[in-house]
mmCIF file of C-alpha atoms in Angstrom:
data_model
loop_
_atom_site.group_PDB
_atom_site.id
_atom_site.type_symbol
_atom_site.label_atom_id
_atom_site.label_comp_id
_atom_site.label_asym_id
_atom_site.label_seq_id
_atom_site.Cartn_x
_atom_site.Cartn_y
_atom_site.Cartn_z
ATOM 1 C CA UNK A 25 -9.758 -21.284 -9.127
ATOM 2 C CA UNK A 26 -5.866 -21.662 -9.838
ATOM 3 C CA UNK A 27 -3.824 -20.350 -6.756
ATOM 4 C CA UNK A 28 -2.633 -16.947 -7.630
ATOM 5 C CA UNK A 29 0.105 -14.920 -6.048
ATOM 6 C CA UNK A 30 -1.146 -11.226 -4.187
ATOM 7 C CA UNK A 31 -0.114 -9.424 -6.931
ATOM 8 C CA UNK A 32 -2.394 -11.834 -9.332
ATOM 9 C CA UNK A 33 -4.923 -11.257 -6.993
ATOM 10 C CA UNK A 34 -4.896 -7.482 -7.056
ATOM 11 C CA UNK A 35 -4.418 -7.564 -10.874
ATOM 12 C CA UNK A 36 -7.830 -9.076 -11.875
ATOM 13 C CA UNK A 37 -9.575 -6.516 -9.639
ATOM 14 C CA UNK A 38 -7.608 -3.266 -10.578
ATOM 15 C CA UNK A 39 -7.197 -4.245 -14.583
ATOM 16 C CA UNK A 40 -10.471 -5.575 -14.557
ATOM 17 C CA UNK A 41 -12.552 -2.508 -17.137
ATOM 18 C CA UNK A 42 -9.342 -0.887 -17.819
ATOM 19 C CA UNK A 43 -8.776 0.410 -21.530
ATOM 20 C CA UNK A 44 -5.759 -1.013 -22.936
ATOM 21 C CA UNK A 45 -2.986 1.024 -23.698
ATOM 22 C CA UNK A 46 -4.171 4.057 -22.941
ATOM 23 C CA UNK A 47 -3.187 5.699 -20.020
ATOM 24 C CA UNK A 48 -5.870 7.731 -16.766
ATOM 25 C CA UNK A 49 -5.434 8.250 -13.675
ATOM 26 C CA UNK A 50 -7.196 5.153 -12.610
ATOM 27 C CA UNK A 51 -4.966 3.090 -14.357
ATOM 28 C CA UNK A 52 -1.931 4.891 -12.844
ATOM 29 C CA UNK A 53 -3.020 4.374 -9.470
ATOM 30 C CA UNK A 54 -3.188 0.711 -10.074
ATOM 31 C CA UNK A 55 -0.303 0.211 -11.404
ATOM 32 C CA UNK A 56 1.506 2.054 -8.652
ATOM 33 C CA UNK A 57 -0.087 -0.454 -6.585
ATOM 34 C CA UNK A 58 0.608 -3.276 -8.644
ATOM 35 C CA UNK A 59 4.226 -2.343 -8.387
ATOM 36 C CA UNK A 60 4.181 -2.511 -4.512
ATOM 37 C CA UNK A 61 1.922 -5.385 -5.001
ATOM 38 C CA UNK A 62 5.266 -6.712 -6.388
ATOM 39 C CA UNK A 63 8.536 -5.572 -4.367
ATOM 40 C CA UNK A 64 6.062 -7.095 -1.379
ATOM 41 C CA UNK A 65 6.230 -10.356 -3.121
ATOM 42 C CA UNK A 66 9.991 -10.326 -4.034
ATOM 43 C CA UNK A 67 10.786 -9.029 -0.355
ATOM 44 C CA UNK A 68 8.978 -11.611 1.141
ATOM 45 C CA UNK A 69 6.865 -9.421 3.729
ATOM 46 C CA UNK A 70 3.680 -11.094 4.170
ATOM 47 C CA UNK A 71 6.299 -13.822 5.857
ATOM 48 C CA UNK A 72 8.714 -11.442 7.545
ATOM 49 C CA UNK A 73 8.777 -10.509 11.477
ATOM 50 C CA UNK A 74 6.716 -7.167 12.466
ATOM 51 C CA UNK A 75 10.463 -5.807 13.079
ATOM 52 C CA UNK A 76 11.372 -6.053 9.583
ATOM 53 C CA UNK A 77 7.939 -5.086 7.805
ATOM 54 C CA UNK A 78 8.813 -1.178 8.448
ATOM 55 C CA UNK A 79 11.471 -1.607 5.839
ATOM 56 C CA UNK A 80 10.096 -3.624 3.578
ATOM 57 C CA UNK A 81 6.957 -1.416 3.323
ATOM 58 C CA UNK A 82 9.069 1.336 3.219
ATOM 59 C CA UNK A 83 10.656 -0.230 -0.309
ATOM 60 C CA UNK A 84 7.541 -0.749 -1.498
ATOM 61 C CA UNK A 85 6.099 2.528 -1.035
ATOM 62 C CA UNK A 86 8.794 4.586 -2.640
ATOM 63 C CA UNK A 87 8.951 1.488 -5.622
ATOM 64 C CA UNK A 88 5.208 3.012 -5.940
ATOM 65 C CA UNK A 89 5.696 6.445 -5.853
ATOM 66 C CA UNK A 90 8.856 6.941 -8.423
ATOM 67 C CA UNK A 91 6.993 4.454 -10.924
ATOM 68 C CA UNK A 92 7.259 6.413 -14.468
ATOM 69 C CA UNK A 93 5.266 5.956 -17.609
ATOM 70 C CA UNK A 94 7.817 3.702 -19.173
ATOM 71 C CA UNK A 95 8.101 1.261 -16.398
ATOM 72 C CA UNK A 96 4.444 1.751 -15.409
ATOM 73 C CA UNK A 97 3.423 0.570 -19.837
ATOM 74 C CA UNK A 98 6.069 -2.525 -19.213
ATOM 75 C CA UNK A 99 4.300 -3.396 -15.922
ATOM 76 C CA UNK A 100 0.923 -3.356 -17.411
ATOM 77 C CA UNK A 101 1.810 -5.415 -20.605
ATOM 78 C CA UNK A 102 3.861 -8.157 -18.053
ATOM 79 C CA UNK A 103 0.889 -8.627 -15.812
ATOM 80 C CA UNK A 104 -1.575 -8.962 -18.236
ATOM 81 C CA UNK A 105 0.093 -11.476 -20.477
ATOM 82 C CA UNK A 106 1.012 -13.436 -16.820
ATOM 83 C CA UNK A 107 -2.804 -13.295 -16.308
ATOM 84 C CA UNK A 108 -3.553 -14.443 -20.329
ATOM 85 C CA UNK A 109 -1.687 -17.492 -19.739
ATOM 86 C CA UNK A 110 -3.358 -18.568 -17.146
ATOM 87 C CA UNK A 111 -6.287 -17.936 -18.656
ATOM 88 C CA UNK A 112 -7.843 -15.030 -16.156
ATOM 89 C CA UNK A 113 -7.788 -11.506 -18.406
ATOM 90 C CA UNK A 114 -8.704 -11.368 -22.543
ATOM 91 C CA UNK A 115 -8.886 -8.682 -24.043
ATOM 92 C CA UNK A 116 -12.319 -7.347 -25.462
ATOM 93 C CA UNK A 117 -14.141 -4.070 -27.408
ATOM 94 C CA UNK A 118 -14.460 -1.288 -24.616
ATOM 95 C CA UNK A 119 -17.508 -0.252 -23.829
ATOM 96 C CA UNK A 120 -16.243 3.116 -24.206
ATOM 97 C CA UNK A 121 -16.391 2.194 -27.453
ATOM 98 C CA UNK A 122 -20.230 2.255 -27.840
ATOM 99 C CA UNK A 123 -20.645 6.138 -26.697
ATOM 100 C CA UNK A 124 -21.885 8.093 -29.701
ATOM 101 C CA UNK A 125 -18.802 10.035 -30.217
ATOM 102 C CA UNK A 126 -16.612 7.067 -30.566
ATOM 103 C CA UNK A 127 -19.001 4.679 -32.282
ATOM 104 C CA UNK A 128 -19.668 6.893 -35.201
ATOM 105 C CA UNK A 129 -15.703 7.742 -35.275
ATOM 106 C CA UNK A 130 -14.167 4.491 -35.965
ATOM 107 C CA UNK A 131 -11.980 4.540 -33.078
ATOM 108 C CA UNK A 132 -11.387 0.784 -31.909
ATOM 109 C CA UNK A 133 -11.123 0.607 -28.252
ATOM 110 C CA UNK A 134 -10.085 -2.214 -26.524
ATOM 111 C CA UNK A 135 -10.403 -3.204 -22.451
ATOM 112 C CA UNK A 136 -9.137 -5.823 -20.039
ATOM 113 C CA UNK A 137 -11.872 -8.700 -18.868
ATOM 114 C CA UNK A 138 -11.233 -10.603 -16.144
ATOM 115 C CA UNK A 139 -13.022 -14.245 -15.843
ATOM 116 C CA UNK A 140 -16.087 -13.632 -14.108
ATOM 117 C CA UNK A 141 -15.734 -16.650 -11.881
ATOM 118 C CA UNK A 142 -12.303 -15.192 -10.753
ATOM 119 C CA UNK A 143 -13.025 -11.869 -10.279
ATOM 120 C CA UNK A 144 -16.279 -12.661 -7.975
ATOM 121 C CA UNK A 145 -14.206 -15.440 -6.389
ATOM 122 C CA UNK A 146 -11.602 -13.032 -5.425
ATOM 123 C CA UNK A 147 -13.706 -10.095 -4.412
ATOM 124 C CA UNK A 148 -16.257 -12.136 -2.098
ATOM 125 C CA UNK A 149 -13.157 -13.947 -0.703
ATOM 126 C CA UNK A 150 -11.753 -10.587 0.633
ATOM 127 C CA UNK A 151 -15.070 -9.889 1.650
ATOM 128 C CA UNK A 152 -16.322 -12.300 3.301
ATOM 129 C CA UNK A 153 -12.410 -12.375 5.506
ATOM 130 C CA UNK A 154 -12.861 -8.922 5.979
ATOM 131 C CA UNK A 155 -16.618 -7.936 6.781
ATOM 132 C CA UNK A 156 -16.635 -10.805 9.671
ATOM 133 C CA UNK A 157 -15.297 -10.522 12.950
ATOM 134 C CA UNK A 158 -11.825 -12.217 13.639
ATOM 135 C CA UNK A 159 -8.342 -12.182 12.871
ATOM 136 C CA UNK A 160 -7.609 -11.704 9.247
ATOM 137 C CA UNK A 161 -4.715 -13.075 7.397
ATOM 138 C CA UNK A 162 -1.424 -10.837 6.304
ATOM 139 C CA UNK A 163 -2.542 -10.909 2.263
ATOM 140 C CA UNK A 164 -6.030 -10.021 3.271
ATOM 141 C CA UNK A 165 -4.866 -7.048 4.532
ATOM 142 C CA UNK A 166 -1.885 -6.320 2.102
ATOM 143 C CA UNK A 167 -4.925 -6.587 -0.812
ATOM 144 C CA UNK A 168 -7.418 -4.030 1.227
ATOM 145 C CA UNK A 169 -4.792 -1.627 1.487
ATOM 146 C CA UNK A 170 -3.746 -2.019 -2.185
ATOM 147 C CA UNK A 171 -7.664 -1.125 -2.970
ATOM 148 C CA UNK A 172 -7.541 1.473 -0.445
ATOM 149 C CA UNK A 173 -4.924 2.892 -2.279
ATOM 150 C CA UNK A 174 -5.565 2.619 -5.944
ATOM 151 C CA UNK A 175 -9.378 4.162 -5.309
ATOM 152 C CA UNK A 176 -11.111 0.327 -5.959
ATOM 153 C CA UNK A 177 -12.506 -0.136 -2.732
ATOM 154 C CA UNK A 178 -15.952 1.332 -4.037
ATOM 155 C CA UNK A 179 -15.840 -1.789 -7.006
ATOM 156 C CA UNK A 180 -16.030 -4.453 -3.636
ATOM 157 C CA UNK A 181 -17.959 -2.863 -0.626
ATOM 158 C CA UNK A 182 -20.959 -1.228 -0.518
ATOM 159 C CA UNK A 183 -21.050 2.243 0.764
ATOM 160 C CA UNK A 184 -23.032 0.584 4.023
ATOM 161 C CA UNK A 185 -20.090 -2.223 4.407
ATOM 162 C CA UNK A 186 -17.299 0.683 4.125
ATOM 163 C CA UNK A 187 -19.050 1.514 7.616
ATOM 164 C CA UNK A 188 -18.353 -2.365 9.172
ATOM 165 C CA UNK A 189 -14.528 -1.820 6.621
ATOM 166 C CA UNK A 190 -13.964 1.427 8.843
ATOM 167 C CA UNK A 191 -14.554 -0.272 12.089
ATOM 168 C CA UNK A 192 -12.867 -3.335 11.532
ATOM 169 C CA UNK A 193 -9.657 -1.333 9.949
ATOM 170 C CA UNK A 194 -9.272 0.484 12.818
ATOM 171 C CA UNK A 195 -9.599 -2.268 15.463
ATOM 172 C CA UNK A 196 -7.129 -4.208 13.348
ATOM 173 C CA UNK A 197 -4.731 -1.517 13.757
ATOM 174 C CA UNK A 198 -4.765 -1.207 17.485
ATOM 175 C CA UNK A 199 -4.370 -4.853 18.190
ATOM 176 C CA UNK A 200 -2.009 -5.474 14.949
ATOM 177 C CA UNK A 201 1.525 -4.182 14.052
ATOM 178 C CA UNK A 202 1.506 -5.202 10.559
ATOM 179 C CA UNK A 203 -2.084 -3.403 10.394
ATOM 180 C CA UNK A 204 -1.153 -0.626 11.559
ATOM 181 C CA UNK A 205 2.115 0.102 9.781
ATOM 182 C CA UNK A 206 0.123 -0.896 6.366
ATOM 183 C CA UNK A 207 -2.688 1.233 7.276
ATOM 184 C CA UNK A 208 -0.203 4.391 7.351
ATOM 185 C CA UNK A 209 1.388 3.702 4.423
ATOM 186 C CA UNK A 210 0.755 5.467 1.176
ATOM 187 C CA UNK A 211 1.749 4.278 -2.389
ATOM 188 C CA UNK A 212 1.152 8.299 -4.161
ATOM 189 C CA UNK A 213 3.484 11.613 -3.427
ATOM 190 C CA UNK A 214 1.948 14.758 -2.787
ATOM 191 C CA UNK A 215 2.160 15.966 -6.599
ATOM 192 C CA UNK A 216 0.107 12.833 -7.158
ATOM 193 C CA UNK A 217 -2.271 13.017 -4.757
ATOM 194 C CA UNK A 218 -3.040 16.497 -5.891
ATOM 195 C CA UNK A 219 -3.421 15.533 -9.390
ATOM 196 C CA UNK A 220 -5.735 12.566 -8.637
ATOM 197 C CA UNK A 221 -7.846 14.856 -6.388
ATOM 198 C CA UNK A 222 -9.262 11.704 -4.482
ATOM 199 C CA UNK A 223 -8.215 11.280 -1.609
ATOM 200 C CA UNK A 224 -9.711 13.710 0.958
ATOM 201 C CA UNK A 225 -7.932 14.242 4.302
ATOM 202 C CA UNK A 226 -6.264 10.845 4.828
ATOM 203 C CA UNK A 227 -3.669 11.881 6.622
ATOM 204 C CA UNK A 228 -6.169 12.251 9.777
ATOM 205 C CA UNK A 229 -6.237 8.044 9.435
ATOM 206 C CA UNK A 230 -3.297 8.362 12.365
ATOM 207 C CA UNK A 231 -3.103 11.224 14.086
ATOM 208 C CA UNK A 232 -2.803 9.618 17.176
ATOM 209 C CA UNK A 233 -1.155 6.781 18.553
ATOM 210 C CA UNK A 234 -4.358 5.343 19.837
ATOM 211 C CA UNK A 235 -6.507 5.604 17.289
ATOM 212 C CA UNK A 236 -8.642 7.790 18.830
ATOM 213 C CA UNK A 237 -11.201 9.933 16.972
ATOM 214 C CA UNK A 238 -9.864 8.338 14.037
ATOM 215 C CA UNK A 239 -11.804 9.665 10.783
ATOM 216 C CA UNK A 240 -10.900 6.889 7.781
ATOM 217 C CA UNK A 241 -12.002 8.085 4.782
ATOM 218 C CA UNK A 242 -12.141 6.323 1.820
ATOM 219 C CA UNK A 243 -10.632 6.930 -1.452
ATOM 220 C CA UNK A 244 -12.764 7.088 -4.526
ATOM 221 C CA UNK A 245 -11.336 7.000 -8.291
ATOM 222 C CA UNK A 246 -13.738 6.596 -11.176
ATOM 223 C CA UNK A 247 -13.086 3.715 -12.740
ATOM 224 C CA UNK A 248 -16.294 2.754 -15.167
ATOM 225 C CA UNK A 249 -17.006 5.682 -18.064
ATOM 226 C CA UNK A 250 -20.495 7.056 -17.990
ATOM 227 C CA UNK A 251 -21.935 6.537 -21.754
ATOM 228 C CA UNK A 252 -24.862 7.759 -24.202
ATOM 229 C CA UNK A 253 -26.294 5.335 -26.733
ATOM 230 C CA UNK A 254 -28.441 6.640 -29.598
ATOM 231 C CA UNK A 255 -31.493 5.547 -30.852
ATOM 232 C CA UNK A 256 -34.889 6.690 -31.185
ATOM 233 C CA UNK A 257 -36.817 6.708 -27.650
ATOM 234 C CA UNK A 258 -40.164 8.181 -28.992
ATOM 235 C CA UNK A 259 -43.269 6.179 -28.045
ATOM 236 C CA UNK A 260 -40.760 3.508 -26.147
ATOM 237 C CA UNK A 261 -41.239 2.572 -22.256
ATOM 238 C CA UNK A 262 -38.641 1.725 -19.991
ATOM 239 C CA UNK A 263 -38.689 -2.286 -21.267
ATOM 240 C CA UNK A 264 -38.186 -1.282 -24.605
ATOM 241 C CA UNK A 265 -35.609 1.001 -23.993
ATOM 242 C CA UNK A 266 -33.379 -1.544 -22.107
ATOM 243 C CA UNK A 267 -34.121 -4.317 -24.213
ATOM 244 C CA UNK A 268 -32.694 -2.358 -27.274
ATOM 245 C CA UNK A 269 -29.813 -1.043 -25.009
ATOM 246 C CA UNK A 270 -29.038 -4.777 -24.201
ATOM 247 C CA UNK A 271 -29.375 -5.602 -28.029
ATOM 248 C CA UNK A 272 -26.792 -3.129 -29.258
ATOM 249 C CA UNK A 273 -24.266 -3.962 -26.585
ATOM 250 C CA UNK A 274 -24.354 -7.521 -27.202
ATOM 251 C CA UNK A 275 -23.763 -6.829 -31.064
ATOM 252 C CA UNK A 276 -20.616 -5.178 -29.582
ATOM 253 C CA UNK A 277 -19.412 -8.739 -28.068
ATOM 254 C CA UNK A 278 -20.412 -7.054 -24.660
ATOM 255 C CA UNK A 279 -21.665 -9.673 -21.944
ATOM 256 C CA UNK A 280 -25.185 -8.036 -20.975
ATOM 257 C CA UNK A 281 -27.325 -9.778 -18.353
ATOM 258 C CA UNK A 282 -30.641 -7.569 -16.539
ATOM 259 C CA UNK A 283 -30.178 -7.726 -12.642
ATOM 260 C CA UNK A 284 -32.932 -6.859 -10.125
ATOM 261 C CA UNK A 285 -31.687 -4.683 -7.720
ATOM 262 C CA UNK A 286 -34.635 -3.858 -5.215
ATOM 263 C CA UNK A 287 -37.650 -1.927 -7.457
ATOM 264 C CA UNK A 288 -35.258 -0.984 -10.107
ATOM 265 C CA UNK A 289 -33.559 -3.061 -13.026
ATOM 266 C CA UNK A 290 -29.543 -3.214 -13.371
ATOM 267 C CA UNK A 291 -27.694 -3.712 -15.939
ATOM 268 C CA UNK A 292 -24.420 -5.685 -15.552
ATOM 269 C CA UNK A 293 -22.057 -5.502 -18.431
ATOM 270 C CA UNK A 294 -19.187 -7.200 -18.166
ATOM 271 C CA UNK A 295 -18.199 -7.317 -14.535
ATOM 272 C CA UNK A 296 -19.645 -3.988 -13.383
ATOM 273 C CA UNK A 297 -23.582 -2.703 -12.869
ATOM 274 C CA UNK A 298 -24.835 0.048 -14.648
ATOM 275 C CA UNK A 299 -28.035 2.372 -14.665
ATOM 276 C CA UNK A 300 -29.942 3.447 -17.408
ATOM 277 C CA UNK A 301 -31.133 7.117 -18.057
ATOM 278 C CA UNK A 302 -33.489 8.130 -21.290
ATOM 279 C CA UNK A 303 -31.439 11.633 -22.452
ATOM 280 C CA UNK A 304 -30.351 13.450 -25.665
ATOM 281 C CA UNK A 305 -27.317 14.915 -26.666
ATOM 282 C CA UNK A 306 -26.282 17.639 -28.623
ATOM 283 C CA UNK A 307 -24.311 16.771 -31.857
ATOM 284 C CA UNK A 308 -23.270 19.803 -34.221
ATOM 285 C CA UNK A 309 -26.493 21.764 -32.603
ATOM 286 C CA UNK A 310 -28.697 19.201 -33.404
ATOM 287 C CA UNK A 311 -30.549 16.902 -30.618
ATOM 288 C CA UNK A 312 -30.277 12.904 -30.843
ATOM 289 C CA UNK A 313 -32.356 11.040 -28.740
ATOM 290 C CA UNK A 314 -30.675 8.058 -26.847
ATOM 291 C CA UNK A 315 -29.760 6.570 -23.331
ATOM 292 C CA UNK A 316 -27.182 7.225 -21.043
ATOM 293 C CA UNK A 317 -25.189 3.901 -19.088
ATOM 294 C CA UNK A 318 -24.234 5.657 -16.235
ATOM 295 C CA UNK A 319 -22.053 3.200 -13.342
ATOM 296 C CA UNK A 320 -23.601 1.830 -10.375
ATOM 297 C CA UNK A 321 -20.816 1.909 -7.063
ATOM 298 C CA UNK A 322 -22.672 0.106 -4.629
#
């Protein structure tokens, strides 16, 4: 894998299933990120002394927070032609796309793919730093707190790891100054945070200066669209059912592959894991029979 800078790095995960020029408020939160990602770089603070981090953060933060549309669109389109050329992010039919109400609509959707081998490369790096015991290094850290912040933390760690994540985030932070001025940090303004409507009481992460009682909880942004597939289910069994599910999405230019996941059967399109669910939907009062991809957070 090529060496990428941090805000590479964070860039395949947080574009990574992302419709393209559209905006949601997953996207925003990423791109907040991706601009702190940034003024971190040009400031030079995964190098800088613990004295002069406070500032630096500080810049960061409040690059984050006054990011507007405009700049955020222009931020997007630079960082995903940076990742084109080196070869890390195409551009591919959403799978948005397939849900019955755009399918039969024409609407052309398009999202952001990251290389596989990347993307897994970069996600099992962090986790593998982060889950074992030890110190970790300042762009570990700069990259957890970017997911933290832009909701992706879900996409990496299991909800069983985010136990270990919480433990080892808040030992960092009492034996760490760059930790624990990160850890308090927060890329969204109140207005924001509101609107998003995911982060629940982190503001208890520090209410006291030793970390005691500490409560971390995670955010959690959906990123991955639940969607309904029609076709006849009648007489089929569960085989059937994903093996025609499979078949339609790789007509789409989807990447499909069936994963085993303990007694059930995933689905992994693209870079993420889905479940399916036999339903129907209502379409001008009338039922159609079909599945329903619904996303798999670990």
């Amino acid at each position: 894998m090529k060496q990428l800078t941090l805000s590479q790095q964070y860039a395949v995960l947080a574009l990574d299933g992302q419709t393209v020029g559209y905006s949601s408020a997953a996207k925003g939160a990423a791109l907040r990120c991706l601009k702190a990602a940034k003024v971190l770089e040009t400031e030079g603070a995964l190098a800088c002394s613990p004295a002069e981090v406070e500032k630096k953060l500080q810049k960061a933060v409040a690059a984050a927070r006054k990011l507007r549309k405009r700049e955020a669109a222009q931020l997007e389109r630079s960082a995903a032609a940076s990742l084109k050329e080196a070869g890390l992010l195409e551009e591919i039919p959403d799978l948005l796309g397939c849900d019955i109400n755009y399918d039969t609509s024409g609407v052309s959707l398009k999202a952001y793919r990251c290389r596989e081998e990347d993307y897994l490369g970069i996600r099992e790096g962090l986790r593998a730093e982060i889950l074992e015991p030890g110190d970790i290094t300042r762009e570990c850290a700069v990259l957890l707190w970017l997911l933290r912040e832009s909701g992706c933390i879900h996409d990496c760690f299991s909800v069983k790891e985010q136990q270990t994540l919480q433990e080892r985030m808040t030992g960092l932070a009492a034996g760490d100054a760059f930790c624990r001025l990160l850890w308090e940090k927060e890329c969204h303004s109140p207005w924001q945070l509101f609107a998003l409507r995911f982060l629940r009481e982190k503001h208890n992460l520090f209410r006291n200066p030793y970390l005691e009682g500490v409560n971390l909880v995670f955010p959690f942004l959906e990123r991955r669209n639940a969607i309904f597939i029609d076709f006849s289910i009648l007489g089929t069994d569960v085989k059937e059912r994903r093996a025609a599910t499979v078949a339609f999405l790789r007509e789409r230019g989807h990447r499909v592959e069936e994963v085993k996941s303990g007694t059930e059967t995933l689905l992994k399109v693209e870079n993420a894991y889905y479940r399916i669910f036999p339903g129907a939907r209502l379409v001008y009062k009338l039922p159609v029979q079909g599945v329903n991809l619904v996303p798999v957070y670990w």
